[in-house]
Structures are given as C-alpha cells and as structure tokens.
Coordinates of C-alpha atoms and ligand atoms in Angstrom, one line a residue:
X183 CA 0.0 0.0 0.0
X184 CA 1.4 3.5 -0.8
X185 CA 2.5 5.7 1.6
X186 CA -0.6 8.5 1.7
X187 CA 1.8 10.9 2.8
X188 CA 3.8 10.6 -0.4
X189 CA 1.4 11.2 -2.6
X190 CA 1.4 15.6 -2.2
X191 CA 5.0 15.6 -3.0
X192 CA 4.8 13.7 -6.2
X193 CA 2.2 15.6 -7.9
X194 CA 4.2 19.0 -6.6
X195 CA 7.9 17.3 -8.5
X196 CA 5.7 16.3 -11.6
X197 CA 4.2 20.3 -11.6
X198 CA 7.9 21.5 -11.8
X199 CA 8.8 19.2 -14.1
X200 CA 6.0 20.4 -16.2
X201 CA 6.8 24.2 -15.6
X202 CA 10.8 23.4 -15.9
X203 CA 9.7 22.2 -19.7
X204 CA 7.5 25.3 -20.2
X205 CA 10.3 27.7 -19.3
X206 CA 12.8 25.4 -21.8
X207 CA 10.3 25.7 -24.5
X208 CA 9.5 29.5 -24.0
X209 CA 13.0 30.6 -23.4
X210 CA 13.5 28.5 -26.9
X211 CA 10.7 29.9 -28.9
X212 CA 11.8 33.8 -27.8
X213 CA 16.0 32.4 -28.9
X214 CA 13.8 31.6 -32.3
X215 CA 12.2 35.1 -32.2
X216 CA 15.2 36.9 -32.1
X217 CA 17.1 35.0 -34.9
X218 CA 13.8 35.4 -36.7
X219 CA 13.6 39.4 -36.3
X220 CA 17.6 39.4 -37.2
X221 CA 17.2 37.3 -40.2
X222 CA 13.8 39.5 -41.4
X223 CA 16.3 42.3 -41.0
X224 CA 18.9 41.1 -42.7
X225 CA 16.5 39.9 -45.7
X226 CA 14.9 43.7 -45.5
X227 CA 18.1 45.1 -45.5
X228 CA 19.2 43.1 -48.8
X229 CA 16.1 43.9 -50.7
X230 CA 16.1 47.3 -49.9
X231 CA 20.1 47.1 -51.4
X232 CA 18.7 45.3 -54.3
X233 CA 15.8 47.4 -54.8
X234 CA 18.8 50.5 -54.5
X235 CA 20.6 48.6 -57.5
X236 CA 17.6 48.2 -59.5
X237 CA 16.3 51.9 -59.3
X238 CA 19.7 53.2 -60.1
X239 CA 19.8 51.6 -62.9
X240 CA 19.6 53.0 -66.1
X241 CA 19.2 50.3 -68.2
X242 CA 16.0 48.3 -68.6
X243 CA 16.1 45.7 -66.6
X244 CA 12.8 42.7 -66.7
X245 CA 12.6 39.9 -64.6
X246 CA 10.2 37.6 -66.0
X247 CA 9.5 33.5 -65.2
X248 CA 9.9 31.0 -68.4
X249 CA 6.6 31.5 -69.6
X250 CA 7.4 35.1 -70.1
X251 CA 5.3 36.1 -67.3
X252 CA 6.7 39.2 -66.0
X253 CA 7.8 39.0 -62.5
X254 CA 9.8 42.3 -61.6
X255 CA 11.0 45.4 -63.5
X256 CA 12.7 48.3 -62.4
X257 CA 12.4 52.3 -62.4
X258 CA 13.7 52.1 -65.9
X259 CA 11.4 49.8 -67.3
X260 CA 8.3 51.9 -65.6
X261 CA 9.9 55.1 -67.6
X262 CA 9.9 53.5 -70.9
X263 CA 7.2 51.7 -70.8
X264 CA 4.9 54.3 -69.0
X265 CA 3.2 52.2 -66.6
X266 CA 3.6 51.6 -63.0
X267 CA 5.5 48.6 -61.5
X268 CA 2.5 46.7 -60.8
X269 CA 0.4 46.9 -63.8
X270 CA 3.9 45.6 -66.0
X271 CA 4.3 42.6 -63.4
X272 CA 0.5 42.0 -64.4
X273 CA 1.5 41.2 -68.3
X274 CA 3.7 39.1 -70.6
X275 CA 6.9 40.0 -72.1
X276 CA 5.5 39.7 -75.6
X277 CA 2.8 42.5 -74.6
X278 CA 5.8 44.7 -74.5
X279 CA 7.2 43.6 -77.9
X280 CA 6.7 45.7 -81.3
X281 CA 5.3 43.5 -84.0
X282 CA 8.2 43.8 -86.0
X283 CA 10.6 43.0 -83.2
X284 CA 13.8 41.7 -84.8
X285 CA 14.0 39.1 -81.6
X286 CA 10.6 37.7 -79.9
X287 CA 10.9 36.1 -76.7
X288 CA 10.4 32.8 -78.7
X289 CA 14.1 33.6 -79.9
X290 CA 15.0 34.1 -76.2
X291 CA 13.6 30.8 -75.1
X292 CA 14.7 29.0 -78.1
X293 CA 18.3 30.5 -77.0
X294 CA 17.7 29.1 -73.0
X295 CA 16.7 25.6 -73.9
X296 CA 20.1 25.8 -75.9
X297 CA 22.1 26.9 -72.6
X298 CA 23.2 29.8 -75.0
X299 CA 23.5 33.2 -73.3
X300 CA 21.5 36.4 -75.0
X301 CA 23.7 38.7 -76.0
X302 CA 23.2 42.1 -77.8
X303 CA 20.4 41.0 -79.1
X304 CA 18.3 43.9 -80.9
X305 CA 14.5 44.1 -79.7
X306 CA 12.0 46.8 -81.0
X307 CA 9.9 47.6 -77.5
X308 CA 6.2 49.0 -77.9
X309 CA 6.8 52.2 -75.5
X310 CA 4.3 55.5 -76.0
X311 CA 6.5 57.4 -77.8
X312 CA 6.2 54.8 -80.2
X313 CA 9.1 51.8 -81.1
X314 CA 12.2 51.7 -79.3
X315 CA 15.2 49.6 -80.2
X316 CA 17.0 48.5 -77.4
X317 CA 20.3 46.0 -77.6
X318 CA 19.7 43.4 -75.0
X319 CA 21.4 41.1 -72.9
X320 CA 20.2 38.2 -70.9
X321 CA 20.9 35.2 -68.8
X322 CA 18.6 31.9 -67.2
X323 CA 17.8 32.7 -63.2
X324 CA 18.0 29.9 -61.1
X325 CA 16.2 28.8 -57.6
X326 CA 18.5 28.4 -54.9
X327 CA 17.8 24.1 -56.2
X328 CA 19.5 25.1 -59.0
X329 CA 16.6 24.7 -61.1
X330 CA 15.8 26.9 -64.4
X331 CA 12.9 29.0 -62.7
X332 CA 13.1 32.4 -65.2
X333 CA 14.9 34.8 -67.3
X334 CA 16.6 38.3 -66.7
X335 CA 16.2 40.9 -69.9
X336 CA 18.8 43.5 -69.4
X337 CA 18.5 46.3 -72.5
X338 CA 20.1 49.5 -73.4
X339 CA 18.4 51.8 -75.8
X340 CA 20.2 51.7 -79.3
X341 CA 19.9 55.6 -80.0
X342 CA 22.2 55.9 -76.8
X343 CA 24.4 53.3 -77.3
X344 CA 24.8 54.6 -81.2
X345 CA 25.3 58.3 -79.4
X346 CA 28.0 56.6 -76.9
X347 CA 29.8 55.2 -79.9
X348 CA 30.0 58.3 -81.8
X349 CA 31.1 60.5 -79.0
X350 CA 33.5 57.5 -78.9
X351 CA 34.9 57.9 -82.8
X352 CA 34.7 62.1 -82.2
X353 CA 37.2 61.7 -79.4
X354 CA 39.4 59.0 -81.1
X355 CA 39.3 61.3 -84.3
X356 CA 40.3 64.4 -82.3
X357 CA 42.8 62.1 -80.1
X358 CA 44.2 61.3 -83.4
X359 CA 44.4 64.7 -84.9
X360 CA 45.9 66.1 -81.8
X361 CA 48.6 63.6 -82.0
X362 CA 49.4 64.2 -85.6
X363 CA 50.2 68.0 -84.8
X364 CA 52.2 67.1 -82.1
X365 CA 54.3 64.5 -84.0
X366 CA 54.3 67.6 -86.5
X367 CA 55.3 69.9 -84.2
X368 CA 58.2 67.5 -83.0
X369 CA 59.8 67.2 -86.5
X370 CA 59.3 71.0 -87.4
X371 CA 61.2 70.9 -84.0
X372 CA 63.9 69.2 -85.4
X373 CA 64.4 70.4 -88.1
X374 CA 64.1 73.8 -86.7
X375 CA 67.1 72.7 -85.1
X376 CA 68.6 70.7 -87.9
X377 CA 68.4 74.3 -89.8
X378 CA 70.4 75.7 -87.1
X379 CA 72.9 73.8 -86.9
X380 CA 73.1 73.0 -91.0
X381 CA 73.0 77.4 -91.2
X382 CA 75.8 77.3 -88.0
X383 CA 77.9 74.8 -90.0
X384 CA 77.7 76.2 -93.5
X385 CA 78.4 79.5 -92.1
X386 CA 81.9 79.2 -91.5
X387 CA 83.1 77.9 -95.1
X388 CA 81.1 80.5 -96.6
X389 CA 82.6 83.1 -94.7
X390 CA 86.2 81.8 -96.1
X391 CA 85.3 81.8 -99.9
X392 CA 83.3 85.1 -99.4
X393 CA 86.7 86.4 -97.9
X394 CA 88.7 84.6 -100.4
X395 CA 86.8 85.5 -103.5
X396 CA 87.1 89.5 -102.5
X397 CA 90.6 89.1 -101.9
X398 CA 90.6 87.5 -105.6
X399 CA 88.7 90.9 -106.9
X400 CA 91.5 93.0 -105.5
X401 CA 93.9 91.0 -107.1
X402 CA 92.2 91.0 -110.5
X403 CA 92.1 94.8 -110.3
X404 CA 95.4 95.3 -109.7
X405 CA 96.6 92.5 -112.6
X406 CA 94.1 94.9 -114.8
X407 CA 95.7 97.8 -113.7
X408 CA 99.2 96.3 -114.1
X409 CA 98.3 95.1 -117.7
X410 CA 96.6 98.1 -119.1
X411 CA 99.9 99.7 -118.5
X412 CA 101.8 97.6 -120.5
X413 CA 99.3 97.5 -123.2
X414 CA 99.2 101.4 -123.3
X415 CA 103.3 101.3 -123.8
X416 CA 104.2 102.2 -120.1
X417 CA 107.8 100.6 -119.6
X418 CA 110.9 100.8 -118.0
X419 CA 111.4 102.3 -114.3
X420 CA 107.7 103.5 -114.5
X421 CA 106.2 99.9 -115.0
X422 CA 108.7 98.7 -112.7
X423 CA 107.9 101.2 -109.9
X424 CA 103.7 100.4 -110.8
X425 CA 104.7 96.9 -110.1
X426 CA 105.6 97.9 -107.0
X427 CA 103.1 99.6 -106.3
X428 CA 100.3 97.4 -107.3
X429 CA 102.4 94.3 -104.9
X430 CA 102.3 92.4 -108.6
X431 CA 105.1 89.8 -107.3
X432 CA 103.0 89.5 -104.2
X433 CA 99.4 88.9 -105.9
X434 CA 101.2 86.9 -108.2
X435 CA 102.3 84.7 -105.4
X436 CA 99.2 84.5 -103.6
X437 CA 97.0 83.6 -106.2
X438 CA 97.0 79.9 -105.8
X439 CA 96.7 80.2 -102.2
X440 CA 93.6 81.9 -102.0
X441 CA 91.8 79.8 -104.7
X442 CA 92.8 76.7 -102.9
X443 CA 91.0 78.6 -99.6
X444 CA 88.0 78.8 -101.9
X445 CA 88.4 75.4 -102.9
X446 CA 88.6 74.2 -99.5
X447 CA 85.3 76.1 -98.4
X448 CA 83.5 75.1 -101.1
X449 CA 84.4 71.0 -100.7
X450 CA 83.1 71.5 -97.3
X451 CA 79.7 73.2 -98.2
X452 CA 79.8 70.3 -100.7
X453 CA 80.4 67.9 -97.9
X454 CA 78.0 69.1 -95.8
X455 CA 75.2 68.9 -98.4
X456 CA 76.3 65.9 -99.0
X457 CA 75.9 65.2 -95.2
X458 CA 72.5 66.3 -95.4
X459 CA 71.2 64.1 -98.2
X460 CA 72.5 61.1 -96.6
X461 CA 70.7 62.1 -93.1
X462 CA 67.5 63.4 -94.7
X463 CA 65.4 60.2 -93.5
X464 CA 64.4 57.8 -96.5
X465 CA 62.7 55.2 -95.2
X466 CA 63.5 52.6 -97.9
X467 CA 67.0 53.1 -97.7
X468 CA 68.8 49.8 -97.0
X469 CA 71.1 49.5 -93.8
X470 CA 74.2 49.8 -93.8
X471 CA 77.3 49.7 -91.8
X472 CA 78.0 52.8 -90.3
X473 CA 80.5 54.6 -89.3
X474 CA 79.6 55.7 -85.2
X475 CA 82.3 58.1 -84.7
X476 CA 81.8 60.4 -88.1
X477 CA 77.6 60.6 -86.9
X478 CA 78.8 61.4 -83.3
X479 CA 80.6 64.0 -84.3
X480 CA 78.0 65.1 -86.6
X481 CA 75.2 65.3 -84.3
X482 CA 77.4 67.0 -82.1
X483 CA 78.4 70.0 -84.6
X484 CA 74.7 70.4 -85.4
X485 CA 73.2 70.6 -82.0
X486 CA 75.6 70.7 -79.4
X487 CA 78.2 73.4 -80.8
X488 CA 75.5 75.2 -82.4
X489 CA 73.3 76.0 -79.6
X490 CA 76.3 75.7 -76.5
X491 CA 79.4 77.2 -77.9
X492 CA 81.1 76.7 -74.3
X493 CA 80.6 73.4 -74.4
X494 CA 83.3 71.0 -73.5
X495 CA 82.9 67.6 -74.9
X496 CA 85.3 64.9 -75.4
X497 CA 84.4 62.1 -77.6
X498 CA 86.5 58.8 -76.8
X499 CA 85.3 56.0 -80.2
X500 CA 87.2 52.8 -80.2
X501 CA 89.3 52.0 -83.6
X502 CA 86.8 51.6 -86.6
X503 CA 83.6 50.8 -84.3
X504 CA 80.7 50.8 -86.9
X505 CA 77.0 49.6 -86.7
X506 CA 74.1 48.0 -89.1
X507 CA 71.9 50.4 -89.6
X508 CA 70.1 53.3 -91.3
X509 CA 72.1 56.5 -90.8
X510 CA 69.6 59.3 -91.3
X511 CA 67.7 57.1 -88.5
X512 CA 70.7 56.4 -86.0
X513 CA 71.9 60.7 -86.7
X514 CA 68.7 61.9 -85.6
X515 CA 69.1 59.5 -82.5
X516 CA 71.9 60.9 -81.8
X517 CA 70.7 64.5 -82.0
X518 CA 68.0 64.0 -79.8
X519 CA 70.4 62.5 -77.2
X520 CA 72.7 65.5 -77.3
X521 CA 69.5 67.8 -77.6
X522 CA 68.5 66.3 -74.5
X523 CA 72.0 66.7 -72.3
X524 CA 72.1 70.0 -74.1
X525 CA 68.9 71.4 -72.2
X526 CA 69.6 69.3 -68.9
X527 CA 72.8 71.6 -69.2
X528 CA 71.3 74.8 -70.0
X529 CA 71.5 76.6 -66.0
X530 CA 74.7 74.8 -64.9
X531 CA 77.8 76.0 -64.2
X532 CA 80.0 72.6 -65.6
X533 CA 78.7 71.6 -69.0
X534 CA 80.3 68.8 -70.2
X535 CA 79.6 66.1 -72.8
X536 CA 81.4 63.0 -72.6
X537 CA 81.0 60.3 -75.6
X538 CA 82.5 56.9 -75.0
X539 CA 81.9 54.5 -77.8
X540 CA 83.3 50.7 -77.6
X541 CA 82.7 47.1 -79.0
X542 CA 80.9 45.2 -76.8
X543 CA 80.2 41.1 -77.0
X544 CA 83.1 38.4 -77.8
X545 CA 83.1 38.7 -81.0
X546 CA 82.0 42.3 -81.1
X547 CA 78.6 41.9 -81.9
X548 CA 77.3 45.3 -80.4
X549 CA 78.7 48.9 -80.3
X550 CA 78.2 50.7 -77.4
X551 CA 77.8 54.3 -76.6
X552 CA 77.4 55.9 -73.1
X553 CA 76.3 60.0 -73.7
X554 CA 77.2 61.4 -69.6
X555 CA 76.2 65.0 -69.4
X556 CA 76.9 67.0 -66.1
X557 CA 72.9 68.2 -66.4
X558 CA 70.6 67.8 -63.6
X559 CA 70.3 64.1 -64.0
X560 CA 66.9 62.1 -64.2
X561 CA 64.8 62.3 -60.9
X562 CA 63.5 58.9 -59.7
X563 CA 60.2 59.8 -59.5
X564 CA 60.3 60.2 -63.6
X565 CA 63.1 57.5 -64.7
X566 CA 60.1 54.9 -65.7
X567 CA 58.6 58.0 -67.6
X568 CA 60.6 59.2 -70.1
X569 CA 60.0 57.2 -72.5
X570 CA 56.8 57.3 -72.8
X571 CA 55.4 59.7 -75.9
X572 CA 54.8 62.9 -75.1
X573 CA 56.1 63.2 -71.4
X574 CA 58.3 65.8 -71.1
X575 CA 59.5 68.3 -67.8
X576 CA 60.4 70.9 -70.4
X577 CA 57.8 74.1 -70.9
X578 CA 55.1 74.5 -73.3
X579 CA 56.7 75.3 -76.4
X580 CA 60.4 73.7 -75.7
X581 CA 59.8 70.0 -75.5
X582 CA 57.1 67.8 -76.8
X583 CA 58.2 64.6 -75.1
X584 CA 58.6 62.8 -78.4
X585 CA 62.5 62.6 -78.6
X586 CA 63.0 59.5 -76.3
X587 CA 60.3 57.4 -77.5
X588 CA 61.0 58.2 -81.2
X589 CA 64.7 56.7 -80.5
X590 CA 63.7 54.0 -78.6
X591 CA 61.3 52.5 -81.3
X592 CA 63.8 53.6 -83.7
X593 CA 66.6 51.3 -81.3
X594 CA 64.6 49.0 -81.6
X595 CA 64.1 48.6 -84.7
X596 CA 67.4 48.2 -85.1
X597 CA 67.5 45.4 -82.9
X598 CA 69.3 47.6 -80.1
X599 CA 68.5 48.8 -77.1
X600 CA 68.6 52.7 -75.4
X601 CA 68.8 52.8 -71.3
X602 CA 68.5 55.8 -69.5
X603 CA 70.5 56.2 -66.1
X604 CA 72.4 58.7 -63.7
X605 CA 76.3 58.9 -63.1
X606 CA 77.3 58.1 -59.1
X607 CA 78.9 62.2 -59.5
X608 CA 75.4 63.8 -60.7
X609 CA 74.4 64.2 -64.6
X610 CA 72.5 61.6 -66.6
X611 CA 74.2 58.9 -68.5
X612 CA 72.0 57.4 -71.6
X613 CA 73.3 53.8 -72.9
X614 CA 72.9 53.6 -76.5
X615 CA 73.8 49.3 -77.9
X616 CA 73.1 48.8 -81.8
X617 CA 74.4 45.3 -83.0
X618 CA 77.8 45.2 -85.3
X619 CA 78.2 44.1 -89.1
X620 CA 80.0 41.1 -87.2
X621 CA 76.8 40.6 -85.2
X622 CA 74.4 39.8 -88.0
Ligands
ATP843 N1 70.0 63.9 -70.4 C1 69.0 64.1 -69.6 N2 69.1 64.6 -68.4 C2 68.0 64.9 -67.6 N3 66.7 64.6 -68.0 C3 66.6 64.1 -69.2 C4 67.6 63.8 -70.1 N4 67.1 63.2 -71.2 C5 65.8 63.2 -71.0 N5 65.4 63.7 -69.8 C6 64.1 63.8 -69.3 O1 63.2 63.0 -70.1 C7 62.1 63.8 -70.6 C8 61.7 63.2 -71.9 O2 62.7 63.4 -72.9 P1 62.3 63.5 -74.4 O3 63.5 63.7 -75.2 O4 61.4 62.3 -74.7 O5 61.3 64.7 -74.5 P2 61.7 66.3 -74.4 O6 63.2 66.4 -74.6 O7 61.1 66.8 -73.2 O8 61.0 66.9 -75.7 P3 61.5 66.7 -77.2 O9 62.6 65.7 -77.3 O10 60.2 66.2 -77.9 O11 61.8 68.1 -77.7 C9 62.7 65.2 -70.6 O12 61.6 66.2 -70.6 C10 63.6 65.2 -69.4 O13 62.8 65.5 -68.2
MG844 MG1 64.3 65.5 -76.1

C-alpha cells in the first residue's frame, strides 16, 4: 500500500517538471524570435540594397519566369514603358514587344533551352513614344535548387548606345588629330634645329670663300691695272715702280693660295650637303654599316656646338667601331640625345659632354655608346617616364616629349637597345647598344 503521505510531494515534482519544460520551451521559442527578427532584418536590409541597384539603374532591366510572365522590372522599365510597376508585373513579355521586333521572346527561349546566353540582341519595345530599339542582354535565373525558374532581360536603348559610340569615334578622331600635330610639331622641331645647326655649320666655309673670293677681286684689279699699263706702252722704271706699287710679285704669289681657300670652303659646303642628303630620313634606304664616330661628331656640330658654344665635350670611339643600320635614323638618334643633355645643361655652371663608344660582346657583336652629361640628371620619380610619348619636364613650347620614345622605337628597330640612367657624380648617363656588321 502506498504511503498516503507521499502522494502531495509527487504531484508537486511532476508540476515542476512540467513548468521546468515550459520555461525550456518559452525561453526556446523567444531564442527563435530573435534569430527570426535578425534574419527579417537582414533579408529587409538586402532587398532594400537590391531594390537601391535596380532603381539606379539606367538600363532596362525585366525579370520575368519562363513562360514570359513578367515578375519584376525596375524604375527604368516603368519610364519606358509608361506604366507603374505593378500593372507591367500584371503582363507578358510579348505584350511589351513591337510586331516587328527583330528578336521575340520565342528567340529568347529557343536561345535558353540551348544553354546559350542572349547577347546584344536587338529588340523593338512598344513604348508611347512609339518603337524603341534597345540591344539586349540576358541570362537563365536559377532557384537556390539550382533549377531553371526564369529569365533576366537586361537592355540599353540603341539611340544611346549609337550616341555613346560616336562621341566615342569624335574623341578618337580628335585624339588622333591632336597627335598628328604634335608628331608635326616635334619634327618641325627638329628640323628647326637641324636648320640651325646645318645654317651654323655652313656658315663658316662661306665666310672663307666670301673672304677669299674679294681678296681675288683685288687682285684681278690690280693684274688689270698692271696690264693696261703695258698695253698702253708704259715701260721701263715706271712699270717697274707700278709693279711695285700694285704688290704684282706678291698677288702673283698668292693667287693659288687663296683659290685653294675657296676650294677648300667650297668641298666642305659640298660635304656638308652631302651630309645632309645622306641624313634626310628615306625610309626605304637599306642599312648599312656605319660609321659611329663620323655621326657622333656630326650630331654633335649640329646641336651641341650650335646652340652651347662653351661646351666641353670629349668624344673617346674605339678604332673603326661601326653599326648595321640606317644613318639618317641612327643621326637623328643621336641628335635628340645631345639635344636632351644639351637642355639638362642649359642653368649649370659645368657643361660637359662626354661620348664613349666601344665594342661590346666576344666577337664584337654590339657597339656601345654611353652620352654622360653634367645636367641635372633624371629624378627617380620620372626615370620609368621618359619614354613614354609625349612626357616631357620641359615648358610649353620647348619640349614635346617625343624625342626619347621616337629613338627607342627607332633602337629598336634596329634590334638595339637605349637605357636611361644617372652617373654616381650627378648628370644623366644614356646607354645607347646597336648590334655590329660582325653581329648579324
Ligand atoms: N640627359 C637628360 N638629363 C636629364 N633629364 C633628361 C635627359 N634626357 C631626357 N630627360 C628627361 O626626359 C624627358 C623626356 O625626354 P624626351 O627627349 O622624350 O622629350 P623632351 O626632350 O622633353 O621633348 P622633345 O625631345 O620632344 O623636344 C625630358 O623632358 C627630361 O625630363
Ligand atoms: Mg628630347
């Protein structure tokens, strides 16, 4: 028989029990609660981003399930098509489509069942203001199963797209004409330069056959003089004392003298024309091996001497170093190098130019010359600059940044190479390697 006593206390445990399991469940169900509200945040939080993404869009964007049902559109979509979201989300894709739409949505399903993606594919939408071609892009939406449940329309109106491409072509074209002036303006440049230094070095052998040639006048008129005496019958200790006078031994004498002066000068305005045609660029002349230390010294008389008379250079070519190549090409190299060390020069107390030329490879497959100037050297900030086209530090009007890459392309061409660096004492030092007639 139970114990009557007991019977209280086991129907008070069993109530606790029961209220123990309450509490579990309720403090369970409020856990729940609070993931809940968190997750509906969360989930509001994303649609309102998506929602963000959608309005800000300005292309038309139509989400619609794969019976063409549409599903969702965004703000763009309600412009063009004049309606509010929830009367579009009411009809059918095709509703939207002109008649003579080059793609229906049959195209666009036919296109899904072949896993093929839509891609600027032109559409004619029915809007109010009419038909509206728009170049459209699409892709399959899935369910988080992985299964096919829709399709996303994503269009841009062709007007604009047409205006975005020929704003496009404008700025190419004007990019383009720009570009040509400056690549104008660099080789009037040069050969703005080029002049001057051509006019600087014809200047002096004029000069001497300009002297030489009145000095010749002078003569003649004496020899004249001297002659129309002794045809008029002057003889004796007159003629002798007019030959005197008129230095006729002496003019006599230096005759030859001064028409070899005039010679001279004129071989070396010959020369220098000569010079000149071989330089002036033709583009189907064949290469050739050249000889380094006459083109130095060239480049150096046209720019260097020409614009920085106080110039100190010493030019240090090993024996009968040549290179493959096309002179006019490698000259105006050369130039450009000098112009450059020229202008690093220009404020500087010390300008010197120092021109070291020597073979290079075992069996002297590559001449190499270093150009050091004493200029302000290249700052590290710019060295992976310079030779880029049309980067320059010099003012509007002195530099148009073309002079480094022009010789590097033309380098390389040549199958050579051009580095630009800095001497340990200051100035910069420019590493010019063209390959030999040895080399091949
Ligand atoms: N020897 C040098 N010393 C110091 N800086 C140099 C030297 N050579 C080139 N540079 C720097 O490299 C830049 C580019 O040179 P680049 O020859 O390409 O153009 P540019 O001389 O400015 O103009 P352009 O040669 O068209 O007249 C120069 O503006 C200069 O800052
Ligand atoms: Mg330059």
């Amino acid at each position: 028989m139970a114990d009557p006593g007991s019977a209280p206390a086991e129907t008070d445990r069993a109530w606790i029990a029961v209220i123990r399991k309450m509490d579990e469940t309720y403090a369970e169900l409020v856990t729940q609660q609070v993931a809940l509200e968190q997750k509906n945040a969360e989930l509001e939080e994303a649609q309102t981003f998506i929602a963000g993404v959608m309005a800000s869009m300005t292309d038309v964007l139509i989400a619609c399930d794969l019976n063409g049902r549409i599903e969702q559109v965004n703000l763009a979509a309600e412009r063009i098509f004049g309606a509010g979201g929830r009367s579009l989300t009411e009809r059918r894709v095709e509703e939207l489509l002109a008649p003579g739409t080059p793609t229906s949505f049959r195209d666009v399903l036919s296109a899904v069942e072949r896993r093929e993606r839509i891609t600027d594919r032109e559409f004619a939408f029915r809007t109010a203001e009419g038909d509206l071609p728009v170049s459209v892009n699409g892709a399959v939406r899935f369910d988080s199963r992985g299964r096919a449940v829709g399709i996303v329309l994503v269009g841009r109106p062709i007007g604009e797209l047409r205006q975005a491409y020929s704003d496009l072509a404008a700025a190419h074209e004007r990019l383009k004409q720009t570009q040509q002036q400056l690549v104008h303006s660099e080789k009037m440049a040069s050969l703005g330069r080029l002049v001057a230094g051509v006019a600087h070095e014809l200047n002096n052998p004029i000069s001497f056959v300009y002297g030489n040639a009145h000095t010749l006048k002078r003569y003649a008129g004496r020899l004249t003089s001297y002659l129309d005496a002794v045809n008029s019958g002057v003889s004796g200790p007159a003629l002798a004392k007019l030959q005197a006078d008129l230095r006729i031994d002496a003019t006599l004498a230096n005759i030859a003298g001064t028409l070899d002066g005039m010679l001279e000068g004129a071989e070396r305005v010959r020369d220098i024309v000569a010079d000149l045609r071989r330089f002036s660029s033709d583009r189907r002349e064949t290469r050739e091996a050249l000889d380094l230390a006459a083109l130095v010294r060239s480049a150096l008389d046209w720019v260097a001497k020409a614009q920085m008379p106080g110039i100190e250079t010493r030019i240090d070519m090993a024996e009968g170093l040549t290179a493959t190549g096309h002179s006019g090409h490698i000259h105006q190299v050369l130039m450009n190098l000098i112009q450059n060390a020229v202008d690093a020069m220009e404020d500087r107390p010390v300008r010197r130019l120092e021109i070291i030329g020597t073979g290079a490879g075992i069996g002297g497959e590559a001449a190499v010359l270093t150009i050091r100037d004493t200029g302000h050297g290249i700052a590290p900030d710019i060295a992976s600059r310079i030779f880029d086209p049309f980067f320059t530090t010099k003012p509007v009007g002195k530099g148009t940044g073309l002079g480094l890459s022009i010789s590097y392309r033309i380098v390389q061409e040549h199958g050579g190479t051009l580095e630009a660096g800095n001497h340990p004492d200051g100035g910069a030092v420019m590493t010019l390697t063209l390959p030999t007639a040895q080399g091949g």
